[in-house]
Coordinates of C-alpha atoms and ligand atoms in Angstrom, one line a residue:
X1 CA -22.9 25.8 16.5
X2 CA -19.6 25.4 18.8
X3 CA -19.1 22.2 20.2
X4 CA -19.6 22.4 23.3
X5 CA -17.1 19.4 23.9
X6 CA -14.2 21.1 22.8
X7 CA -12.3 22.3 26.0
X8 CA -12.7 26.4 24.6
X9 CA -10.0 28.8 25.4
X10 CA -10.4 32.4 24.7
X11 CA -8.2 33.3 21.8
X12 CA -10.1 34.3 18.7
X13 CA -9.4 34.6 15.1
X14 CA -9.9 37.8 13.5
X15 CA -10.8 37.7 9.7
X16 CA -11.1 40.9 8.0
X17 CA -12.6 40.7 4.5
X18 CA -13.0 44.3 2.8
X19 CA -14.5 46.7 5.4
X20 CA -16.0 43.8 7.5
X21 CA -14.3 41.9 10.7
X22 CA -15.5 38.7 11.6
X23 CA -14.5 36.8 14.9
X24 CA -14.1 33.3 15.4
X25 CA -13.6 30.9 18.2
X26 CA -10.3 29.5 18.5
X27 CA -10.4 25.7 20.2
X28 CA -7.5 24.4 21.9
X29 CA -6.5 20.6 21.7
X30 CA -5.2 18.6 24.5
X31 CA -2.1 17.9 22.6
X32 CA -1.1 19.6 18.9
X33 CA -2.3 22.3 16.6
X34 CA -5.5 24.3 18.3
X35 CA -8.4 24.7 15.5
X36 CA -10.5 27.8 14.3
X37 CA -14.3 27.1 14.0
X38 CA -15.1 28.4 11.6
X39 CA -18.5 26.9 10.6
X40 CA -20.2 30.4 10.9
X41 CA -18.2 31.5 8.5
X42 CA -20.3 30.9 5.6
X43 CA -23.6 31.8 7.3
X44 CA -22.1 35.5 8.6
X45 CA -19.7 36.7 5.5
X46 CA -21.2 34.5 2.6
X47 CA -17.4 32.8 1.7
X48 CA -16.4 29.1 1.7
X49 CA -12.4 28.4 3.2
X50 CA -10.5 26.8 -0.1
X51 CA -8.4 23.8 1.4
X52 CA -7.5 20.9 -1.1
X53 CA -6.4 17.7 -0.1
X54 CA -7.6 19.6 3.5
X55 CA -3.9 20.5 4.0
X56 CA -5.2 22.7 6.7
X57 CA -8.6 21.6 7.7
X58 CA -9.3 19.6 10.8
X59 CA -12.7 17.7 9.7
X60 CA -14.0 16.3 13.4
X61 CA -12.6 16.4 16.9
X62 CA -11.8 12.7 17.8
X63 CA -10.0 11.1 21.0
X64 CA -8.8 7.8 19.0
X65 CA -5.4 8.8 17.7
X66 CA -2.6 11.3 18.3
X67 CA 0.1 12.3 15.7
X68 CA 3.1 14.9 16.4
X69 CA 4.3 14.4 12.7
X70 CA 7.4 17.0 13.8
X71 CA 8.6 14.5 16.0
X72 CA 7.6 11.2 14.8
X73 CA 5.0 10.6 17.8
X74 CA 2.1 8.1 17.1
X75 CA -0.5 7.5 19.5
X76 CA -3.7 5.2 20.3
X77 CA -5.6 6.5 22.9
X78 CA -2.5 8.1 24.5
X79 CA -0.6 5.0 24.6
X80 CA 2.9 4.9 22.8
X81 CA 2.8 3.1 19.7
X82 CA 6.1 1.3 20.5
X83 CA 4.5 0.2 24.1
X84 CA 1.2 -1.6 22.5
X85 CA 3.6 -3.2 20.0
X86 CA 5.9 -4.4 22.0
X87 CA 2.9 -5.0 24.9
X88 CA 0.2 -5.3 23.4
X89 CA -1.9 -7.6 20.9
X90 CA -4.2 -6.7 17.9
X91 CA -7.3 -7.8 20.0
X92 CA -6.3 -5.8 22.9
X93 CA -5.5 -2.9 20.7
X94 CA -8.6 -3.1 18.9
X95 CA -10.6 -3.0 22.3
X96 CA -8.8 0.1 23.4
X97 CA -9.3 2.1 20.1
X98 CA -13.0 1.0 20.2
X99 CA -13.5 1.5 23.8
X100 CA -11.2 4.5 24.9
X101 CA -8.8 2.3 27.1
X102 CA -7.1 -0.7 28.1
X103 CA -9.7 -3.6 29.2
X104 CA -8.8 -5.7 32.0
X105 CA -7.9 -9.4 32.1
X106 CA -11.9 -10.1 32.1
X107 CA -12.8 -7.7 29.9
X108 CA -9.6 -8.6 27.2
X109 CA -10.8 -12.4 27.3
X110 CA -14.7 -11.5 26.8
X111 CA -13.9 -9.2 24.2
X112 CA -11.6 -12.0 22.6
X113 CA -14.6 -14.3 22.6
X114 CA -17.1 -12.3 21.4
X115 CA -14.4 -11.3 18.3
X116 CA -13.5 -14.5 17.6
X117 CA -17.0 -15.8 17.7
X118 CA -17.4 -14.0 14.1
X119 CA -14.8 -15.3 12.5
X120 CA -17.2 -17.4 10.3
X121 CA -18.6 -16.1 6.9
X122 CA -22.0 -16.9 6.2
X123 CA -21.9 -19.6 3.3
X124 CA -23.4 -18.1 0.3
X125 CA -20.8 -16.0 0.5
X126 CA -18.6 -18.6 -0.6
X127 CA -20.4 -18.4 -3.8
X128 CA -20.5 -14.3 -3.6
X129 CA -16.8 -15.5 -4.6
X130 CA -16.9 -17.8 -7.4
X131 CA -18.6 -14.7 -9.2
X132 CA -15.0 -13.2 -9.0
X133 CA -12.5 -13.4 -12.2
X134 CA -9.6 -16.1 -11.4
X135 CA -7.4 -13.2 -11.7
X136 CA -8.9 -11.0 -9.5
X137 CA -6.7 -8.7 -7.2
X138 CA -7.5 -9.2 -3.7
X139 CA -8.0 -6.2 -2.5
X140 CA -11.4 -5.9 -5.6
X141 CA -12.8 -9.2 -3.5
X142 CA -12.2 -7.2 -0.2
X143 CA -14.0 -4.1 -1.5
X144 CA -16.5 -6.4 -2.9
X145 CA -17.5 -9.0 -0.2
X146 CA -17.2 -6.2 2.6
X147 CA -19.9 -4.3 1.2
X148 CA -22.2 -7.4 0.7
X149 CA -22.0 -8.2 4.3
X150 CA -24.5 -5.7 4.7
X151 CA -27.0 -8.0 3.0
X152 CA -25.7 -11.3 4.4
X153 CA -26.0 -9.6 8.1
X154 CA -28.7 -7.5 8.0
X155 CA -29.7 -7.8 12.0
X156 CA -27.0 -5.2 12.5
X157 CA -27.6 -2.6 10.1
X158 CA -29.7 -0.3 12.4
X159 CA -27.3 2.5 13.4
X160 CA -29.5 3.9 15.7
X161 CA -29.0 0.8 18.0
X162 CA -26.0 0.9 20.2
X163 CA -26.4 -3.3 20.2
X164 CA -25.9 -3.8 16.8
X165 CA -23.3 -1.2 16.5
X166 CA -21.2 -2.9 18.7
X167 CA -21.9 -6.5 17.0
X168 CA -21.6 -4.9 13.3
X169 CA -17.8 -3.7 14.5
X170 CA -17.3 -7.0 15.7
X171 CA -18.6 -8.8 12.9
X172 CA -16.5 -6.7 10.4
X173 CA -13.0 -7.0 12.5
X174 CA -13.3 -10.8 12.9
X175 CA -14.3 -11.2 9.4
X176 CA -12.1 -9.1 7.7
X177 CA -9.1 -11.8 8.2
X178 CA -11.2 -14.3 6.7
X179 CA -12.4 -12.5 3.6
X180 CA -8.8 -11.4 3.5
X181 CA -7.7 -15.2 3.5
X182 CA -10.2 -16.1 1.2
X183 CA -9.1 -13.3 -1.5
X184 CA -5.8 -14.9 -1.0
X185 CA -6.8 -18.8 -1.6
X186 CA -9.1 -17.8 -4.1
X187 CA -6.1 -16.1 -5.7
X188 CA -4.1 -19.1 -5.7
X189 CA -6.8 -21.7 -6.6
X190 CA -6.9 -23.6 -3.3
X191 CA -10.2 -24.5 -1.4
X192 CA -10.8 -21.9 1.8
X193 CA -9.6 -22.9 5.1
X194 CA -12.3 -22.6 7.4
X195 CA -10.6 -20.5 10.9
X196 CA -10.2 -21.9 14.2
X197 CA -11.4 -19.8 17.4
X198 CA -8.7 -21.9 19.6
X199 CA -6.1 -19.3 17.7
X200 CA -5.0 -15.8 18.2
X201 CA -6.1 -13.5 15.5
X202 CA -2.7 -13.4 13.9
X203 CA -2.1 -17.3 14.6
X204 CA -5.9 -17.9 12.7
X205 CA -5.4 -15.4 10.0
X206 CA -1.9 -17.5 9.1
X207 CA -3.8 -20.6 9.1
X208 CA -6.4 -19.8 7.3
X209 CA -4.3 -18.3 4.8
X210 CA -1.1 -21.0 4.3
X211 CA -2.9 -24.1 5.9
X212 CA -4.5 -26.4 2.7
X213 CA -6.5 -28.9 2.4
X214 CA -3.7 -31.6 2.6
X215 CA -1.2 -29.6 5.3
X216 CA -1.6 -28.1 8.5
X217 CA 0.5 -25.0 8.1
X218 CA 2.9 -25.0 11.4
X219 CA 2.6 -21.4 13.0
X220 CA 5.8 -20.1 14.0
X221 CA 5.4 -17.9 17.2
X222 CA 7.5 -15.3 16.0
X223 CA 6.3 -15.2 12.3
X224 CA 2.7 -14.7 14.1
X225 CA 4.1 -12.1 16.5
X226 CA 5.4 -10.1 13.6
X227 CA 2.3 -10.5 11.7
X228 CA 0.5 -9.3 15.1
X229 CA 2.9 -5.9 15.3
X230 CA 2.2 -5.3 11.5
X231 CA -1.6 -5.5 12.5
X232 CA -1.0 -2.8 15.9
X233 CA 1.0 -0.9 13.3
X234 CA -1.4 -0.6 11.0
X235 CA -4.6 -0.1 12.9
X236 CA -5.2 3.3 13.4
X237 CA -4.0 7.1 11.7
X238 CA -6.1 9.7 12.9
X239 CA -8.3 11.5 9.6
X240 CA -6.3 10.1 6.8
X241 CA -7.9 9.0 3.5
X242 CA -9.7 6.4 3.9
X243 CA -10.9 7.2 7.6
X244 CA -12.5 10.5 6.1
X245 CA -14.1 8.2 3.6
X246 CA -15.7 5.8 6.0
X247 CA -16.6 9.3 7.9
X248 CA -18.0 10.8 5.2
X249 CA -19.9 8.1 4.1
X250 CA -21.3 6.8 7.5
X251 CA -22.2 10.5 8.0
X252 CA -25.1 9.6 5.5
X253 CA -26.6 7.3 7.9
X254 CA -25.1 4.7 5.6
X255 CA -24.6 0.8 7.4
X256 CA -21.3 0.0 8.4
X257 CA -20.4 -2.7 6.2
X258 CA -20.9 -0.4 3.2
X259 CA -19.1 2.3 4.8
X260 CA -15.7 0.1 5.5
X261 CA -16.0 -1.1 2.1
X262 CA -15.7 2.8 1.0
X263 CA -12.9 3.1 3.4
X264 CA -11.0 -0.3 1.6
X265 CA -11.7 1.4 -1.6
X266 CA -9.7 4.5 -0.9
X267 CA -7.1 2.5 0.9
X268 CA -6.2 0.5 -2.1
X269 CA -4.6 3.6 -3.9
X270 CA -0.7 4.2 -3.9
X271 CA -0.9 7.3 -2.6
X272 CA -2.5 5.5 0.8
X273 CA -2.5 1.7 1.6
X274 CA -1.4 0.6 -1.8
X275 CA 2.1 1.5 -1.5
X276 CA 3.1 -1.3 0.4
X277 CA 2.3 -3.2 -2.7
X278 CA 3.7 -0.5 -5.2
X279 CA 7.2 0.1 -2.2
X280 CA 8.3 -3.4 -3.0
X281 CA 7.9 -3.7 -6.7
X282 CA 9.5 -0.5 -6.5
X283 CA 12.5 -2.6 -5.0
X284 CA 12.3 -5.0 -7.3
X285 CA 12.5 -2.8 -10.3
X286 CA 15.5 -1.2 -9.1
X287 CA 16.9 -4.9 -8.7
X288 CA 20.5 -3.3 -7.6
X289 CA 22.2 -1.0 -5.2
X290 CA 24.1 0.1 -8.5
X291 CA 20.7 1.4 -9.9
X292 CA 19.7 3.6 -6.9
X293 CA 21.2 6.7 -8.3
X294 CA 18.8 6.5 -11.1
X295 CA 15.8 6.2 -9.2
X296 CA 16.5 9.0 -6.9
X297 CA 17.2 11.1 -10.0
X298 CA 13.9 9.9 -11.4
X299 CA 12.0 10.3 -7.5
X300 CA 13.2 14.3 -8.4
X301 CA 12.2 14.6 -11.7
X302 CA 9.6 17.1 -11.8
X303 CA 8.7 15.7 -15.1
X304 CA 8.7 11.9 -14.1
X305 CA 6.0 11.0 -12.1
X306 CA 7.8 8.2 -10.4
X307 CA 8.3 8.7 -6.7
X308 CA 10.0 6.5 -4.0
X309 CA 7.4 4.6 -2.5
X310 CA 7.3 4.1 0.6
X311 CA 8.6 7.5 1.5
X312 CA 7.3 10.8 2.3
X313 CA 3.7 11.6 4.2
X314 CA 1.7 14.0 4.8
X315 CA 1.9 14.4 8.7
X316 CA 4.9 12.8 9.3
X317 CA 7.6 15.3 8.6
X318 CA 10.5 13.5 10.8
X319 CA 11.0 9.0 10.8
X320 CA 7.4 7.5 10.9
X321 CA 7.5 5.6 14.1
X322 CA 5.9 2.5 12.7
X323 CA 8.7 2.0 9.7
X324 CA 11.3 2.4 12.5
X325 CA 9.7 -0.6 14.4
X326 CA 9.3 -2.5 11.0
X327 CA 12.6 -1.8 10.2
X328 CA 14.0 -3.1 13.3
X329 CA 11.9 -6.4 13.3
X330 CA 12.7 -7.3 9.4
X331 CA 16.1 -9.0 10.3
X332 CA 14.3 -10.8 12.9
X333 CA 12.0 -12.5 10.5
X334 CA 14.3 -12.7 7.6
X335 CA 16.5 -14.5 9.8
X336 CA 13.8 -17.1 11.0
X337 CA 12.5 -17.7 7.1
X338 CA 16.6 -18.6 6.7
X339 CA 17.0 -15.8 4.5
X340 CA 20.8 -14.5 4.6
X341 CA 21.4 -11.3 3.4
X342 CA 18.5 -10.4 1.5
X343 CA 19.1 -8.3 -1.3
X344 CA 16.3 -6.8 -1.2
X345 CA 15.9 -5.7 2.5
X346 CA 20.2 -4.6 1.4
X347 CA 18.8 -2.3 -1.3
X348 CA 16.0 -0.7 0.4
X349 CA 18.9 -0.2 3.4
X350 CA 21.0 1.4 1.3
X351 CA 17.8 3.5 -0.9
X352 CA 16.9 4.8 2.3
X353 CA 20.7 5.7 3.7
X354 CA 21.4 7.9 0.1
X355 CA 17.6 9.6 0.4
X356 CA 18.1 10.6 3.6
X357 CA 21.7 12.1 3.0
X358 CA 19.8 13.7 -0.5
X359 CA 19.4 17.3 -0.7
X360 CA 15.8 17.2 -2.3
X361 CA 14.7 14.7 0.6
X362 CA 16.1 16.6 3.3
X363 CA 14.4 19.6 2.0
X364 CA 11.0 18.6 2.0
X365 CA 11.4 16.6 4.5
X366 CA 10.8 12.9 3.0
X367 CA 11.4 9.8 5.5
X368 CA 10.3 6.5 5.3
X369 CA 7.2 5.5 5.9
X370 CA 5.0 2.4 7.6
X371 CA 5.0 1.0 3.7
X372 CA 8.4 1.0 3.3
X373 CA 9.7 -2.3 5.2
X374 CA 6.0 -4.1 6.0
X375 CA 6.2 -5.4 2.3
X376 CA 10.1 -7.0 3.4
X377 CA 8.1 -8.5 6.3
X378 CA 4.4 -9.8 4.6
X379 CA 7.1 -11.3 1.7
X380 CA 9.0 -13.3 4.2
X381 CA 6.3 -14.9 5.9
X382 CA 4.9 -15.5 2.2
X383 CA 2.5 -13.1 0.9
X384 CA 2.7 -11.9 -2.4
X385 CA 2.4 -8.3 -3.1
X386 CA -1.0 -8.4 -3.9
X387 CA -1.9 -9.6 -0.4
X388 CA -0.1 -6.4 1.1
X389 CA -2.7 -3.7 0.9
X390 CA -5.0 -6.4 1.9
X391 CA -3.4 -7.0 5.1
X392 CA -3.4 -3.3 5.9
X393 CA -7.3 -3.1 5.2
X394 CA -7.5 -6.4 7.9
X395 CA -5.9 -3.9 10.0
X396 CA -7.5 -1.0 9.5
X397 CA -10.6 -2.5 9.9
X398 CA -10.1 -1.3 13.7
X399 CA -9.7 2.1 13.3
X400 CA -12.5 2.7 10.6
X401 CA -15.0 0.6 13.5
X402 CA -13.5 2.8 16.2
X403 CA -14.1 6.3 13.9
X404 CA -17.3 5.3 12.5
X405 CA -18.2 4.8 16.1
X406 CA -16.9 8.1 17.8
X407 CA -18.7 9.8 14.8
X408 CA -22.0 8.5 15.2
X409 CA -22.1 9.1 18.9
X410 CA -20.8 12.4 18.6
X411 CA -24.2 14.4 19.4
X412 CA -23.3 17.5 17.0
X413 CA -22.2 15.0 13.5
X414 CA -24.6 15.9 10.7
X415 CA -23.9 14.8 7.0
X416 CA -20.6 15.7 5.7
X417 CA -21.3 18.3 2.5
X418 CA -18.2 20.6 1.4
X419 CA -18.9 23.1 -0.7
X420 CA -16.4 24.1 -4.2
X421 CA -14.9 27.1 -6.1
X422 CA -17.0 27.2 -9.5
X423 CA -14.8 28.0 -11.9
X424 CA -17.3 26.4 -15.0
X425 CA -19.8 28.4 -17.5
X426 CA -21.7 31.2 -16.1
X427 CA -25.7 30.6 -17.7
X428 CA -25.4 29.6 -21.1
X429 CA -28.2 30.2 -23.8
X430 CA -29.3 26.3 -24.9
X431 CA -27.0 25.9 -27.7
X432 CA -24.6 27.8 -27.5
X433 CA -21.9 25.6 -27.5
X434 CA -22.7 23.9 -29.8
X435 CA -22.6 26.5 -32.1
X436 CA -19.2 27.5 -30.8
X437 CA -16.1 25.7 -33.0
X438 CA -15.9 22.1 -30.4
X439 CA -12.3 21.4 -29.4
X440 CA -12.5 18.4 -27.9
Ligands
CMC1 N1 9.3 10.7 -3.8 C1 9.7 11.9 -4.4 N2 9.1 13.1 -4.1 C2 8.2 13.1 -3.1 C3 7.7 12.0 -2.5 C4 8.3 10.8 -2.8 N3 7.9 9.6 -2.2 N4 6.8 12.3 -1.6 C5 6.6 13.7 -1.7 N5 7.4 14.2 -2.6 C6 7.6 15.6 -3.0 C7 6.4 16.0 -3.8 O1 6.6 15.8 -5.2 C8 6.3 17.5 -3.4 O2 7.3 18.2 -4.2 P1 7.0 19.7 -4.6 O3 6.8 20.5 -3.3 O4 8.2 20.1 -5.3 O5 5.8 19.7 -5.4 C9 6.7 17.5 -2.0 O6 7.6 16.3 -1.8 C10 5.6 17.4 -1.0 O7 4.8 16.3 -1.3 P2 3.2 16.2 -1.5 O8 3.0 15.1 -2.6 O9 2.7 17.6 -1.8 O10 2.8 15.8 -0.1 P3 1.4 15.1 0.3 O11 1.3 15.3 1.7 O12 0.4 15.6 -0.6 O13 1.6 13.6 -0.1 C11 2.3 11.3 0.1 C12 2.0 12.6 0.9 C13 2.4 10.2 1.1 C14 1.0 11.0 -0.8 C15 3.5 11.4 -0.8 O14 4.6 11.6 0.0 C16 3.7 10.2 -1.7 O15 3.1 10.1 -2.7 N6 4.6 9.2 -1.2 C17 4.7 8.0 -1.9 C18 3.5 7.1 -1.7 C19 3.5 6.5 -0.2 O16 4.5 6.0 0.2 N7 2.4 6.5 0.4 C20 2.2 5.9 1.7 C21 1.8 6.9 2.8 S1 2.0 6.3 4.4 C22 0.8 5.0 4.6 C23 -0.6 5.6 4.6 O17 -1.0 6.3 5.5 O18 -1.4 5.2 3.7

């Protein structure tokens, strides 16, 4: 069934298939590439579209998030990315992704209460964490202790209920930072740091994560406004992986603490989130501007599956927006932490200045991305790399609240189920193989 939603004009998409036409709606957006519905298609002609990786397939309509990938446009309920990060704040931003526009004064300070108000874990989770290994990566205890919220909070696990909709997004935005934190102390052997609701989001998450039992950790105001941009960066980008994830799980009817825990699971991979991590040990490895002629030989190496981190996407086919305001805030930072010249944020300078004037990059269209300079940044202020990916999930956690949201609302969503092209054994005779010569 069309959506009735979708603002229709009246071009239509003719298919032909043998002797038989088939016509298909073709919706228009209010901004980008217009879409062809083609959800009748199975039921009329009996075929399935073939799309991996979904290259071509728009799989909801949505009025969160706006991408022109031609011309490096990125934006959050039609605001400018660069406005709300130079304007804006992660709780504000968070408000307008969830709530379709900017609150007021009133609403901006209630909303901050209510947020900060669930900053607090339950304790047993405390010991949810001693079950992890010493050595565990952070972003396994974020996975982890995300999806046991749902049984530490199960008063808001009724999706039906606009109420505890609303309080399981706020629940798992305000305590993302402190699972987050507690990954990272837990990482390091130091006692948690409880958060304090007197704080901004960015100021609390800092404390929580470099305060200790014995120091009060002295929050510099524009060490916590970078961290704050970082979060706005990070919060929203439209259908990508792990948005589709949380989609696809939450269209189960699953609860929402299981379904952002999907969403941090498909995050954590290099392709995605995880190469904010993977973008600065890249740096590292190549240790001088004298070896960066190896690596981009290597990044084009058919046969090498080594690829400049950091760079290339798969909407952005011009300067991401967001690595162009990380880029521009890293000397800020840098110069705060008293870091002169820092050979690393020289090197990836440099990396990105030879890339860009590269043949095979201009080709296909390979720019930075937003991992390419947040790692500079989250180094800085003193994360390891571990805590990168981490940081992005913190973040993220807005955008998967404000998806999940739109998609349960959205009167026509019904259980996402793609179909495949079979290409395994027709009916086989019970034994057959086996009596075939095995050559595994
Ligand atoms: N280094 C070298 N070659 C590259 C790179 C790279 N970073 N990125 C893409 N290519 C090549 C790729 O090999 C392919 O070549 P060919 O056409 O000859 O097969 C061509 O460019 C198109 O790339 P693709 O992999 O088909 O494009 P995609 O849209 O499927 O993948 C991507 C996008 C981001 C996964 C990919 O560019 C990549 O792996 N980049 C490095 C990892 C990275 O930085 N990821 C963060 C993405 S931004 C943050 C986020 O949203 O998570």
């Amino acid at each position: 069934m069309a959506n009735k939603k979708i603002i229709k004009n009246k071009k239509i998409a003719k298919l032909t298939i043998a002797d038989n036409s088939y016509e298909f709606p073709i919706y228009s957006s209010t901004e980008g590439e217009s879409v062809i519905d083609i959800s009748r298609l199975y039921s009329e002609a009996n075929i399935f579209t073939y799309d991996p990786g979904f290259t071509s397939t728009a799989s909801c309509e949505s009025k969160i998030t706006y991408i022109d990938g031609e011309n490096g446009i990125l934006r959050y309920r039609g605001y400018d990315i660069e406005d709300l990060a130079q304007k804006s704040d992660f709780i504000e931003v968070v408000n307008l992704l969830i709530y379709g526009d900017l609150p007021n004064k009133e609403q901006l300070k209630k909303y901050r209460r209510l947020i900060s108000r669930h900053t607090l874990l339950h304790e047993q989770i405390i010991n949810f964490f001693q079950g992890f290994r010493r050595d565990a990566h952070p972003m396994a205890m974020m996975v982890g202790v995300m999806g046991a919220l749902s049984s530490f909070y199960q008063d808001t696990l009724d999706i039906s209920d606009s109420h505890q909709r609303q309080e399981a997004t706020r629940r798992i935005v305000a305590k993302s930072a402190t699972i987050g934190a507690m990954a990272y102390k837990y990482s390091i052997g130091q006692s948690f740091v409880s958060p304090k609701n007197n704080l901004s989001f960015s100021e609390n998450f800092l404390h929580m994560c470099f305060s200790n039992t014995a120091e009060e950790y002295k929050i510099s105001p524009i060490l916590s406004k970078a961290m704050d941009t970082i979060f706005i960066l990070h919060a929203d980008h439209e259908q990508n992986a792990s948005t589709s994830t949380v989609r696809l799980a939450g269209s189960s009817g699953a609860n929402p603490f299981a379904c952002i825990a999907a969403g941090v699971s498909s995050l954590w991979g290099p392709a995605h989130g995880g190469a904010n991590q993977a973008a600065l040990e890249m740096l590292e490895e190549i240790g001088s501007t004298k070896n960066i002629n190896k690596y981009i030989k290597k990044a084009k190496n058919k046969k090498d599956p080594f690829k400049l981190m950091g760079f290339g996407h798969r909407v952005y086919k011009n300067y991401d927006p967001r690595a162009k305001i990380l880029k521009g805030i890293c000397q800020k930072v840098l110069k705060h932490v008293g870091i002169k010249n820092d050979p690393i944020l020289k090197l990836a300078m440099t990396l990105e200045k030879i890339a860009l004037k590269d043949k095979y990059f201009i080709e296909k269209r390979l720019y930075p991305n937003v991992d390419f300079y947040s790692g500079i940044i989250l180094r800085a202020i003193g994360f390891p790399p571990e805590m990168f990916t981490v940081i992005f999930a913190i973040s993220r956690t807005a955008g998967w609240t404000a998806q999940w949201t739109e998609m349960i609302e959205d009167p026509i969503q019904k259980i996402g189920r793609p179909r495949q092209l079979y290409t395994g054994n027709k009916s086989l005779k019970y034994g057959t193989i086996r009596s075939k010569k095995n050559t595994r």
